[in-house]
Coordinates of C-alpha atoms and ligand atoms in Angstrom, one line a residue:
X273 CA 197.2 59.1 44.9
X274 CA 193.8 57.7 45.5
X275 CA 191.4 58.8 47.6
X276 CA 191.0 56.6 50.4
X277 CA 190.5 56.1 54.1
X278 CA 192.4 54.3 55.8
X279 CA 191.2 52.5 59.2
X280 CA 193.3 50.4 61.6
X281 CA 191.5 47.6 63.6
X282 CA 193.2 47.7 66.8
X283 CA 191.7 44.4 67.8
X284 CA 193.7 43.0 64.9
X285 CA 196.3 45.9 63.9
X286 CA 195.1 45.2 59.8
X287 CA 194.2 48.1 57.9
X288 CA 191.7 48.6 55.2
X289 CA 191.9 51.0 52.9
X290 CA 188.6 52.2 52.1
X291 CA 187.6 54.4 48.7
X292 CA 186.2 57.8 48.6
X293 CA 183.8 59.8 46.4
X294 CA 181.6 62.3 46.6
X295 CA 183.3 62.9 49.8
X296 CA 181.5 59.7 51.4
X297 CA 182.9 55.9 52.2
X298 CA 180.3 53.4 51.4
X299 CA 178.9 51.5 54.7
X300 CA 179.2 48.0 52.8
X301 CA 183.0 48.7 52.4
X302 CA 183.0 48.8 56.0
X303 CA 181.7 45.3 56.3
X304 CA 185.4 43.8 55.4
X305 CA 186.1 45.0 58.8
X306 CA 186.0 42.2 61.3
X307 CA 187.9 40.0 63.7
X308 CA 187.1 36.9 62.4
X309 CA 185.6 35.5 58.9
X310 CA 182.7 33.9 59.9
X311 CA 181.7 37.4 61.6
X312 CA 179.2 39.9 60.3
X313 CA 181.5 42.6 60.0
X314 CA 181.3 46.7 60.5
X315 CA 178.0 48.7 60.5
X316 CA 177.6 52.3 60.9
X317 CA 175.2 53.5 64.0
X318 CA 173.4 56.7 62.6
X319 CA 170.0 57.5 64.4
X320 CA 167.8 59.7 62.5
X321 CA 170.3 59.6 59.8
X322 CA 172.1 62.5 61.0
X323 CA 175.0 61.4 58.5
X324 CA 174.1 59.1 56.0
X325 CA 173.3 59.6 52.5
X326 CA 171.0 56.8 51.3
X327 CA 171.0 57.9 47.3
X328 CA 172.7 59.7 45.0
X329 CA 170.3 62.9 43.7
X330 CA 169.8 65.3 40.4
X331 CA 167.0 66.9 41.7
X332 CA 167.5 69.6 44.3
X333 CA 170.5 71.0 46.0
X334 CA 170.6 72.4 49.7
X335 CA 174.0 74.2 51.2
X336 CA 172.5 74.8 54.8
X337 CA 175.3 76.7 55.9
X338 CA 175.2 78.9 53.1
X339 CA 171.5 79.2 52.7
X340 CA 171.2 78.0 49.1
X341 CA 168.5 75.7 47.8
X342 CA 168.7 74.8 43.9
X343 CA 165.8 72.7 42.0
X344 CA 168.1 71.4 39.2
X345 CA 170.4 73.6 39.3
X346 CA 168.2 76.8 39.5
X347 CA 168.4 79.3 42.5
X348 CA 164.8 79.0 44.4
X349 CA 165.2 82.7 44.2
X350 CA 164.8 83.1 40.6
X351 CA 162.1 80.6 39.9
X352 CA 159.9 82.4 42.7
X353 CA 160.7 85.4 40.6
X354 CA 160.0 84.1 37.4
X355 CA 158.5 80.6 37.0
X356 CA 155.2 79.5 38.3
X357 CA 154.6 76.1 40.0
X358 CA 153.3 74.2 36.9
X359 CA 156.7 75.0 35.1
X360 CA 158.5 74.3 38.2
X361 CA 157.2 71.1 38.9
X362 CA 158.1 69.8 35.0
X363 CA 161.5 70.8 36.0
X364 CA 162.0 69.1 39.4
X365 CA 160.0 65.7 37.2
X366 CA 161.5 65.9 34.2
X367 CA 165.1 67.9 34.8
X368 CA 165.0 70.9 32.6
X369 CA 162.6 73.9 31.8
X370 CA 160.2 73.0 29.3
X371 CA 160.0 75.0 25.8
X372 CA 156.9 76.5 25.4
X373 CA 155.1 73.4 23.5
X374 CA 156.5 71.2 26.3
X375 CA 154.7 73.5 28.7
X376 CA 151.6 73.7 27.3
X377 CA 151.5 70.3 26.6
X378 CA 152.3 69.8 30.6
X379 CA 149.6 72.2 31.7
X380 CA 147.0 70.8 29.2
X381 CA 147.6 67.1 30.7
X382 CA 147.6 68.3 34.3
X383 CA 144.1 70.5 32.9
X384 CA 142.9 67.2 31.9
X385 CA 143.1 65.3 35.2
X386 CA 141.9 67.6 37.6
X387 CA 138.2 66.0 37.9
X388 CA 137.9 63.8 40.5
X389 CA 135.8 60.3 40.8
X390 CA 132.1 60.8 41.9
X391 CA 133.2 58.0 44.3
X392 CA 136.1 59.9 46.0
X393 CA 133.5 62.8 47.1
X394 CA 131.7 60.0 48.7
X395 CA 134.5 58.5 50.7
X396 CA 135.3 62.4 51.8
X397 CA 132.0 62.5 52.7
X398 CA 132.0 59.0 55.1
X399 CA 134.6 61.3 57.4
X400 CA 133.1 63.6 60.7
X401 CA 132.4 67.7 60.1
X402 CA 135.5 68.2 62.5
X403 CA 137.8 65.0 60.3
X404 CA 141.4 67.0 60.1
X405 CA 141.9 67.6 56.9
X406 CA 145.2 66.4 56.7
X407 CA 143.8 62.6 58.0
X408 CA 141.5 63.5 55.4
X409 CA 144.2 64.1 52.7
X410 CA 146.2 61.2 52.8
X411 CA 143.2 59.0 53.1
X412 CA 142.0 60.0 50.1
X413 CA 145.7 59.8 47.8
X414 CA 145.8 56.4 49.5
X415 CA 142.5 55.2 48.0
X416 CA 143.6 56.8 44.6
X417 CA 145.4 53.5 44.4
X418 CA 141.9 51.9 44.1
X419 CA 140.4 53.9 41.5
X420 CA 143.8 53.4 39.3
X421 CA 144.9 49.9 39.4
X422 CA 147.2 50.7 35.9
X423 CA 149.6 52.2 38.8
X424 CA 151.1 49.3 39.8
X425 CA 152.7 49.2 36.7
X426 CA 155.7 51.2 37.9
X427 CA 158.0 50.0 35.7
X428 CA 156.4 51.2 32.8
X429 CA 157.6 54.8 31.9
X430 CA 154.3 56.0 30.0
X431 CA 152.5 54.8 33.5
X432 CA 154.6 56.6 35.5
X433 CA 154.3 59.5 33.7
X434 CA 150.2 59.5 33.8
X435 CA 150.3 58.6 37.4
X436 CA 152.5 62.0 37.8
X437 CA 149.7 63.8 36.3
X438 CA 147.0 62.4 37.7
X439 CA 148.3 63.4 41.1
X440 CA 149.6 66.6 40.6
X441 CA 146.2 67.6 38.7
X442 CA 144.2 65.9 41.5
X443 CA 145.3 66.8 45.1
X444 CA 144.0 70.3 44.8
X445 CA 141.0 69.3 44.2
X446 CA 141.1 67.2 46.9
X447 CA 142.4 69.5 49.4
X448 CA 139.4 71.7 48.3
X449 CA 136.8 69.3 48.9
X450 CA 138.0 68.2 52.1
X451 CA 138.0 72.1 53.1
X452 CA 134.3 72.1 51.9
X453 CA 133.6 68.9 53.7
X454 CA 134.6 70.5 56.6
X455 CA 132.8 73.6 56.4
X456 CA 129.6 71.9 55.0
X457 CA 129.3 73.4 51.6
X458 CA 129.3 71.7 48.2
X459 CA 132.3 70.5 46.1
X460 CA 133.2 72.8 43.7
X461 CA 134.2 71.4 40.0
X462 CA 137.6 72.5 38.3
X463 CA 137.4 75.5 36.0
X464 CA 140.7 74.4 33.3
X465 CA 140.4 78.2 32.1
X466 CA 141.8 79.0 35.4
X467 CA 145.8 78.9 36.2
X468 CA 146.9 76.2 38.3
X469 CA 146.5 78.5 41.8
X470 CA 143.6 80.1 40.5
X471 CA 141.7 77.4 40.4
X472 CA 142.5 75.8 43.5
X473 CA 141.1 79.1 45.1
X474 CA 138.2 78.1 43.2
X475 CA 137.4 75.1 44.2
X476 CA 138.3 76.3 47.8
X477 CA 136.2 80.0 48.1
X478 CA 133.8 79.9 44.9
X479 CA 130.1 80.4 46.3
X480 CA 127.1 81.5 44.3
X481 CA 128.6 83.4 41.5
X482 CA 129.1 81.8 38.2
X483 CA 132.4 82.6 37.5
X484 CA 135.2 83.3 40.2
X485 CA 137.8 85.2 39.4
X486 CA 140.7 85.0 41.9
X487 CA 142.6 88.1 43.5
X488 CA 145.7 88.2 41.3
X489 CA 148.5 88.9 44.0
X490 CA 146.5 86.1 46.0
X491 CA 146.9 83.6 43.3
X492 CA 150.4 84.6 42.3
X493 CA 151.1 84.4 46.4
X494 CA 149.9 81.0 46.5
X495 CA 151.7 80.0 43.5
X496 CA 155.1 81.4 44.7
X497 CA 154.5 79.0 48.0
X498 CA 153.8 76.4 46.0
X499 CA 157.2 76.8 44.1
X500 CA 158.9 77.0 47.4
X501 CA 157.6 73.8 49.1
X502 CA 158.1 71.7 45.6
X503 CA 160.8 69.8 46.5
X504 CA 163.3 69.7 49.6
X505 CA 165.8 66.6 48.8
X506 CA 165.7 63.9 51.6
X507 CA 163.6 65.2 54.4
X508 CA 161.3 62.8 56.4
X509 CA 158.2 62.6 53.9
X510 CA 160.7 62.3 50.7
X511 CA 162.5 59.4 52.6
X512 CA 159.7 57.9 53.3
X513 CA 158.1 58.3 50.0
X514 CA 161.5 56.4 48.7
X515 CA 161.3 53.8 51.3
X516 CA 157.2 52.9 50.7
X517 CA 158.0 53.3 46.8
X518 CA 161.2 50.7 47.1
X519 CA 158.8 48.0 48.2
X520 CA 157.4 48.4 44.7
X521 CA 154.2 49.5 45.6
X522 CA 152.1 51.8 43.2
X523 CA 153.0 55.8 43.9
X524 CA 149.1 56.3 45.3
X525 CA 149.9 54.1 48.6
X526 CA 153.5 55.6 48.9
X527 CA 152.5 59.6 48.5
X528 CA 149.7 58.4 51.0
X529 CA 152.6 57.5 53.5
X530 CA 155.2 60.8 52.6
X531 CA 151.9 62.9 53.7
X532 CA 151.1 61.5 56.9
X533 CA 155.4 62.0 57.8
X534 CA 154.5 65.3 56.7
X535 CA 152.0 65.9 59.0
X536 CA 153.9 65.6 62.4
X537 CA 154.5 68.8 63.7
X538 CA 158.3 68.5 63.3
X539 CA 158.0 68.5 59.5
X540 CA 155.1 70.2 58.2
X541 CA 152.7 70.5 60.6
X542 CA 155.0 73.2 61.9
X543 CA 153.4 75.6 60.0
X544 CA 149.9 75.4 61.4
X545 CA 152.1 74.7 65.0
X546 CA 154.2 78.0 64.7
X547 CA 149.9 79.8 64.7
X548 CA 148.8 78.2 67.5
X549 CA 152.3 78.9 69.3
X550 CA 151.6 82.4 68.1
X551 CA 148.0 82.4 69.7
X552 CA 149.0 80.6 72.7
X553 CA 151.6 83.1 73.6
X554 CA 148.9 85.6 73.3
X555 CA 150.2 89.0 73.4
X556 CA 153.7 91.2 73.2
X557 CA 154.1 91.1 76.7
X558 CA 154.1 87.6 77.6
X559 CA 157.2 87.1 74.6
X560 CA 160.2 87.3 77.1
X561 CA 158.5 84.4 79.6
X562 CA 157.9 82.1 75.9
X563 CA 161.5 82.4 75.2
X564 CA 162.7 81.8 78.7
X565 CA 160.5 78.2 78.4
X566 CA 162.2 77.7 75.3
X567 CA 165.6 78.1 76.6
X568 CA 165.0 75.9 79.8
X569 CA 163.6 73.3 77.2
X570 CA 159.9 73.1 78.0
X571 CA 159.4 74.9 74.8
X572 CA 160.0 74.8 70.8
X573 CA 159.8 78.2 68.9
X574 CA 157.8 76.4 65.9
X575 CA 159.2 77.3 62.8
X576 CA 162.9 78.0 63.6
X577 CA 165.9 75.5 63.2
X578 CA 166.4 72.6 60.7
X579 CA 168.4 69.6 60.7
X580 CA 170.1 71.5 57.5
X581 CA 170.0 75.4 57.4
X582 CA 172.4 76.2 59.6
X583 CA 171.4 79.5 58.6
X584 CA 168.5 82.1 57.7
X585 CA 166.3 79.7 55.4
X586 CA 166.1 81.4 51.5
X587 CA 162.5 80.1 51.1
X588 CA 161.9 82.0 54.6
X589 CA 163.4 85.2 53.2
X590 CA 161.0 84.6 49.7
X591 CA 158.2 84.4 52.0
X592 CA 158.3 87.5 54.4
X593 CA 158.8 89.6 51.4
X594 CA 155.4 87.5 49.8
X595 CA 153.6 88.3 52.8
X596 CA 154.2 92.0 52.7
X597 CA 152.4 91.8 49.1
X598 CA 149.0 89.7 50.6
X599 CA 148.7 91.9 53.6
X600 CA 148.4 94.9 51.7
X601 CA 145.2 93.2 49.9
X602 CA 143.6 90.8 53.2
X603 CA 144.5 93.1 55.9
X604 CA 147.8 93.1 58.2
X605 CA 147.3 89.3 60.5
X606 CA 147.2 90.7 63.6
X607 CA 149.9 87.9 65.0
X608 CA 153.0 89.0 62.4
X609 CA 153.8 92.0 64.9
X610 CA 154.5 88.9 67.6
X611 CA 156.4 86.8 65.2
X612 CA 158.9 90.0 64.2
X613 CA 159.7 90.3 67.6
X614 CA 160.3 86.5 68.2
X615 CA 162.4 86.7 65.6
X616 CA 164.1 89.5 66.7
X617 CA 164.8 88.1 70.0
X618 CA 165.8 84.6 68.8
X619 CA 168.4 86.2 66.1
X620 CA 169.8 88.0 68.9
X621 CA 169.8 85.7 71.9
X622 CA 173.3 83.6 72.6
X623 CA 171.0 80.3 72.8
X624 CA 169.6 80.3 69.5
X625 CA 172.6 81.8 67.6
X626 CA 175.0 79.3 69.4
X627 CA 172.4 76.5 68.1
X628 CA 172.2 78.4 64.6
X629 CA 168.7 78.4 64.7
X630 CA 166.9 80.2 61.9
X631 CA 163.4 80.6 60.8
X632 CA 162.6 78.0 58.6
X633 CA 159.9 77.9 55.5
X634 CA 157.2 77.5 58.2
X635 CA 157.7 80.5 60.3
X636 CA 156.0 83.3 57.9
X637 CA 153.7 81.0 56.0
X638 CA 151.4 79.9 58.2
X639 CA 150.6 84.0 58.7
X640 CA 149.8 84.2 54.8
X641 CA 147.5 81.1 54.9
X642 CA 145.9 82.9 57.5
X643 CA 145.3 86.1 56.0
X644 CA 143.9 84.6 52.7
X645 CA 141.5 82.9 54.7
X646 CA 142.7 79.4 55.5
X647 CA 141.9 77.6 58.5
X648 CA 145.1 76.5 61.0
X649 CA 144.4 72.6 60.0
X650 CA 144.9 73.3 56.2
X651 CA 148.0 74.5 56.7
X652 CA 149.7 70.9 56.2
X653 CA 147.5 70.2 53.5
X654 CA 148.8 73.0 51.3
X655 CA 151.9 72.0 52.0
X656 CA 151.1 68.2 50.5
X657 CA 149.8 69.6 47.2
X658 CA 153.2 71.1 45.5
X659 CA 155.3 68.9 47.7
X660 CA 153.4 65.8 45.4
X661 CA 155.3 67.2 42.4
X662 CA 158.9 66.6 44.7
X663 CA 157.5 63.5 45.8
X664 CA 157.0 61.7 42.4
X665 CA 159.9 63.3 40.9
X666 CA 162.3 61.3 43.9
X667 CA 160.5 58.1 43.3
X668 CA 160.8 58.2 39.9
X669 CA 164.4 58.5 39.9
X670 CA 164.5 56.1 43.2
X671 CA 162.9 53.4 41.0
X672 CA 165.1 54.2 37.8
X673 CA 168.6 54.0 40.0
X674 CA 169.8 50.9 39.4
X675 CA 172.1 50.9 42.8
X676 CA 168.3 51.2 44.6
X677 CA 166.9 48.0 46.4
X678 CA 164.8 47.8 49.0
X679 CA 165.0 50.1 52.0
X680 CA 165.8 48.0 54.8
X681 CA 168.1 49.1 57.4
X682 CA 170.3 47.9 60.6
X683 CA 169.8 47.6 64.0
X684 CA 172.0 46.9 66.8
X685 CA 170.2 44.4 68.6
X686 CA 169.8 45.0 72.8
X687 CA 167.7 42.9 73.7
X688 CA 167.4 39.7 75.8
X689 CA 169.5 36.8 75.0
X690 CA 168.3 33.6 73.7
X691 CA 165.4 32.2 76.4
X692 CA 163.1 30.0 77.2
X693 CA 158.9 30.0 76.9
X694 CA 158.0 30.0 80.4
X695 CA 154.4 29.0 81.0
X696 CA 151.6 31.4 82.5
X697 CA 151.6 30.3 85.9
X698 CA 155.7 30.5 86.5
X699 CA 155.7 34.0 85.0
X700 CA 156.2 37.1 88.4
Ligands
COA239 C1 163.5 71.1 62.6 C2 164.0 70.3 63.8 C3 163.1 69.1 64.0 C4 165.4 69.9 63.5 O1 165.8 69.1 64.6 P1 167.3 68.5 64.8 O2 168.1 68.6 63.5 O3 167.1 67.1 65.3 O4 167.9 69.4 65.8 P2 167.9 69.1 67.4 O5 166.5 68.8 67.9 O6 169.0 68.2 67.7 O7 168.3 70.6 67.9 C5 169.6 71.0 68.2 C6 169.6 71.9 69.4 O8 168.8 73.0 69.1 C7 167.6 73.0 70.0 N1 166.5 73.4 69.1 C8 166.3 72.9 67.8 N2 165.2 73.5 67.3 C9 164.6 74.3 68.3 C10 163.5 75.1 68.4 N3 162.7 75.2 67.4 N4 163.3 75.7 69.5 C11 164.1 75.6 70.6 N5 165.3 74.9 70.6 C12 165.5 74.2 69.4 C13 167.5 71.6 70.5 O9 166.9 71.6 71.8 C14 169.0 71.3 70.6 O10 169.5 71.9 71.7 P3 170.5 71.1 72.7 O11 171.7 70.9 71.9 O12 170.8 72.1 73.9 O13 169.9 69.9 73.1 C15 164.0 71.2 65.1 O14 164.8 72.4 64.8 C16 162.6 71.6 65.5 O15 161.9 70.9 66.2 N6 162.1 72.8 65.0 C17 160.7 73.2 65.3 C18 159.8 72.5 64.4 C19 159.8 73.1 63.0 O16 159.8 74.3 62.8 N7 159.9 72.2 62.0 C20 159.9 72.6 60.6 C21 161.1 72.2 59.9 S1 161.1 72.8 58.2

């Protein structure tokens, strides 16, 4: 027997047998639904999207209830074991590992792109000393789209595949010089002798000595978060990255629009939220009253639940171990004793276990950036630069899906009825 749904319209008592796959009735199939012809037919209401799968995905798998999260099939806990981000991101872009020429081939191309225009240090420049560096960020991927106008060519796979480069090589450097801007010292230029991670630190901390030579756990720390925050399948900035980049638009103006959804404080800003929570709360002692404003709902513990872990978060359990490792070099941060026992106390307490509420990928790594020196706004910012690689790799296979169109959605319209313009005077 097939699989199908079948719904009775007891307005009319017909029934429609409607097909299932992958577990999921199409919305359009719906549409047959009505009373009579001339009539739009069925939608589907789904705020925030609580329920509604708008693409079919190779990329990454999440089971939230069981705490799994696959890049192509891979366990996230293996590649933070084994791979390193470059290698990670040709596997979330191009679907498979690379062999060893495809790798160095990848990491000479991304090597090759990392200089910036004279022209962008300018624009980064035009912003204030205090600019956040997130604003900052996505100001300068958005005018990317200037400096490359062979990007609009989307449909050209070669094109694609340079504009992949070009931003995955580029957004360190310009995280780092909007980090420099900020604290007034000079840009720092790429060094392609160092790894991926290494020389992000170097453009970040380098100072007067001619060579740096970053910490190796610090790097390799770095790295590991960059492998965790790759790719996360349809969360806010991905969607939105899909919807910009159905319009057609080159990838510079869409990435530009998946960071600034990333920088709310309900995606990832909650990162550099969960430290100031932290520092807000101030001390051991003043835990129990935080929690009981988080119960009565004046509160949010920053950095615990997700609309899809519905239990502990892997790339949270990756990071607390990681943090273990860059304490012992920078230095325990003084706040990780507070966020142990908030943790403690949420796993235990009946409101956050009935509401499955977990720490999330934010909750420990804001306490790394931290420790290795980076200021609370950056926080965001490092989240953008491997989160590009997840970003291109969705709108790449958004623009090669031939069921893709447009985004466009529904509304259910409740407003006024049909009026008439009433002049000034007879308005109350
Ligand atoms: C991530 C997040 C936006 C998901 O939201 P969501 O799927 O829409 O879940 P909801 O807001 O509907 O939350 C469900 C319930 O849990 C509560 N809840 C969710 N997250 C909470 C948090 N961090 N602190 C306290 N209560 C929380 C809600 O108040 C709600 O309770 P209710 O049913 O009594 O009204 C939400 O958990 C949150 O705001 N977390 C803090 C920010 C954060 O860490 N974001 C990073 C995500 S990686």
């Amino acid at each position: 027997m097939a699989d199908t749904l079948t719904i009775t319209d007891n307005r009319t008592g017909k029934q429609y047998e409607i097909p299932i796959q992958d577990g999921t009735i199409r919305a359009m199939d719906l549409r047959q639904i009505k009373v009579k012809p001339d009539e739009f037919g069925m939608m589907t209401y789904d705020p925030a999207f609580m329920n509604t799968a708008a693409c079919k995905s190779r990329i990454t798998f999440i089971d939230g209830d069981k705490g799994i999260l696959l890049y192509r099939g891979y366990p996230i806990e293996q590649l933070a074991e084994h791979s390193d981000f470059l290698e990670t991101s040709y596997l979330i872009l191009f679907g498979e590992l690379p062999t060893e020429t495809q790798l160095a081939e990848w990491s000479r191309d991304i090597t090759m792109h990392t200089m910036l225009h004279e022209n962008i240090k300018k624009f980064l420049e035009g912003f204030r000393y205090d600019a956040h560096p997130m604003g900052m960020f996505l100001s300068a991927v958005g005018a990317l789209s200037t400096f490359y106008p062979d990007a609009k060519n989307i449909f050209d796979a070669e094109s694609r595949r340079l504009q992949m480069v070009r931003l995955i090589a580029k957004v360190p450097g310009i995280a780092a010089y909007v980090y420099r801007h900020n604290i007034g010292r000079p840009f720092v230029l790429p060094d392609n002798e160092l790894s991926f991670s290494g020389n992000f630190l170097n453009m970040l901390f380098k100072m007067t000595e001619l060579r740096y030579k970053p910490h190796p756990v610090l790097e390799r720390a770095l790295d590991v978060l960059f492998i965790l925050h790759a790719d996360h399948e349809q969360n806010c900035s991905t969607s939105v990255m899909r919807n910009i980049g159905s319009t057609h638009v080159d990838p510079y103006s869409a990435l530009a629009g998946a960071a600034a959804a990333l920088y709310g404080p309900l995606h990832g800003g909650a990162n550099e939220a969960v430290l100031r929570m932290l520092n807000e709360i101030g001390s051991m002692q003043n835990i129990p009253a935080f929690i009981k404003r988080v119960k009565a709902g004046e509160e949010r513990l920053m950095g615990f639940g997700h609309r899809v872990y519905k239990s502990y978060d892997p790339r949270a359990k990756i990071i607390k171990r990681m943090a273990d490792l860059v304490f012992e070099v920078t230095g325990k941060n003084p706040l990780l004793e507070m966020a142990l026992e908030l943790e403690r106390i949420a796993l235990e307490d009946e409101y956050f276990v009935s509401r499955r509420l977990y720490p999330n990928v934010d909750f420990y790594s804001g306490l790394i950036y931290q420790a290795m020196g980076f200021p609370l706004d950056m926080f965001p910012v490092l989240f953008a630069i491997p989160r590009t690689a997840g970003w291109m790799a969705q709108w790449e296979e958004m623009l090669t899906d031939p069921e893709q169109k447009i985004a466009r959605p529904r509304q259910i319209y409740t407003g006024s009825a049909p009026r008439d313009y009433a002049a000034r005077e007879k308005r109350r």
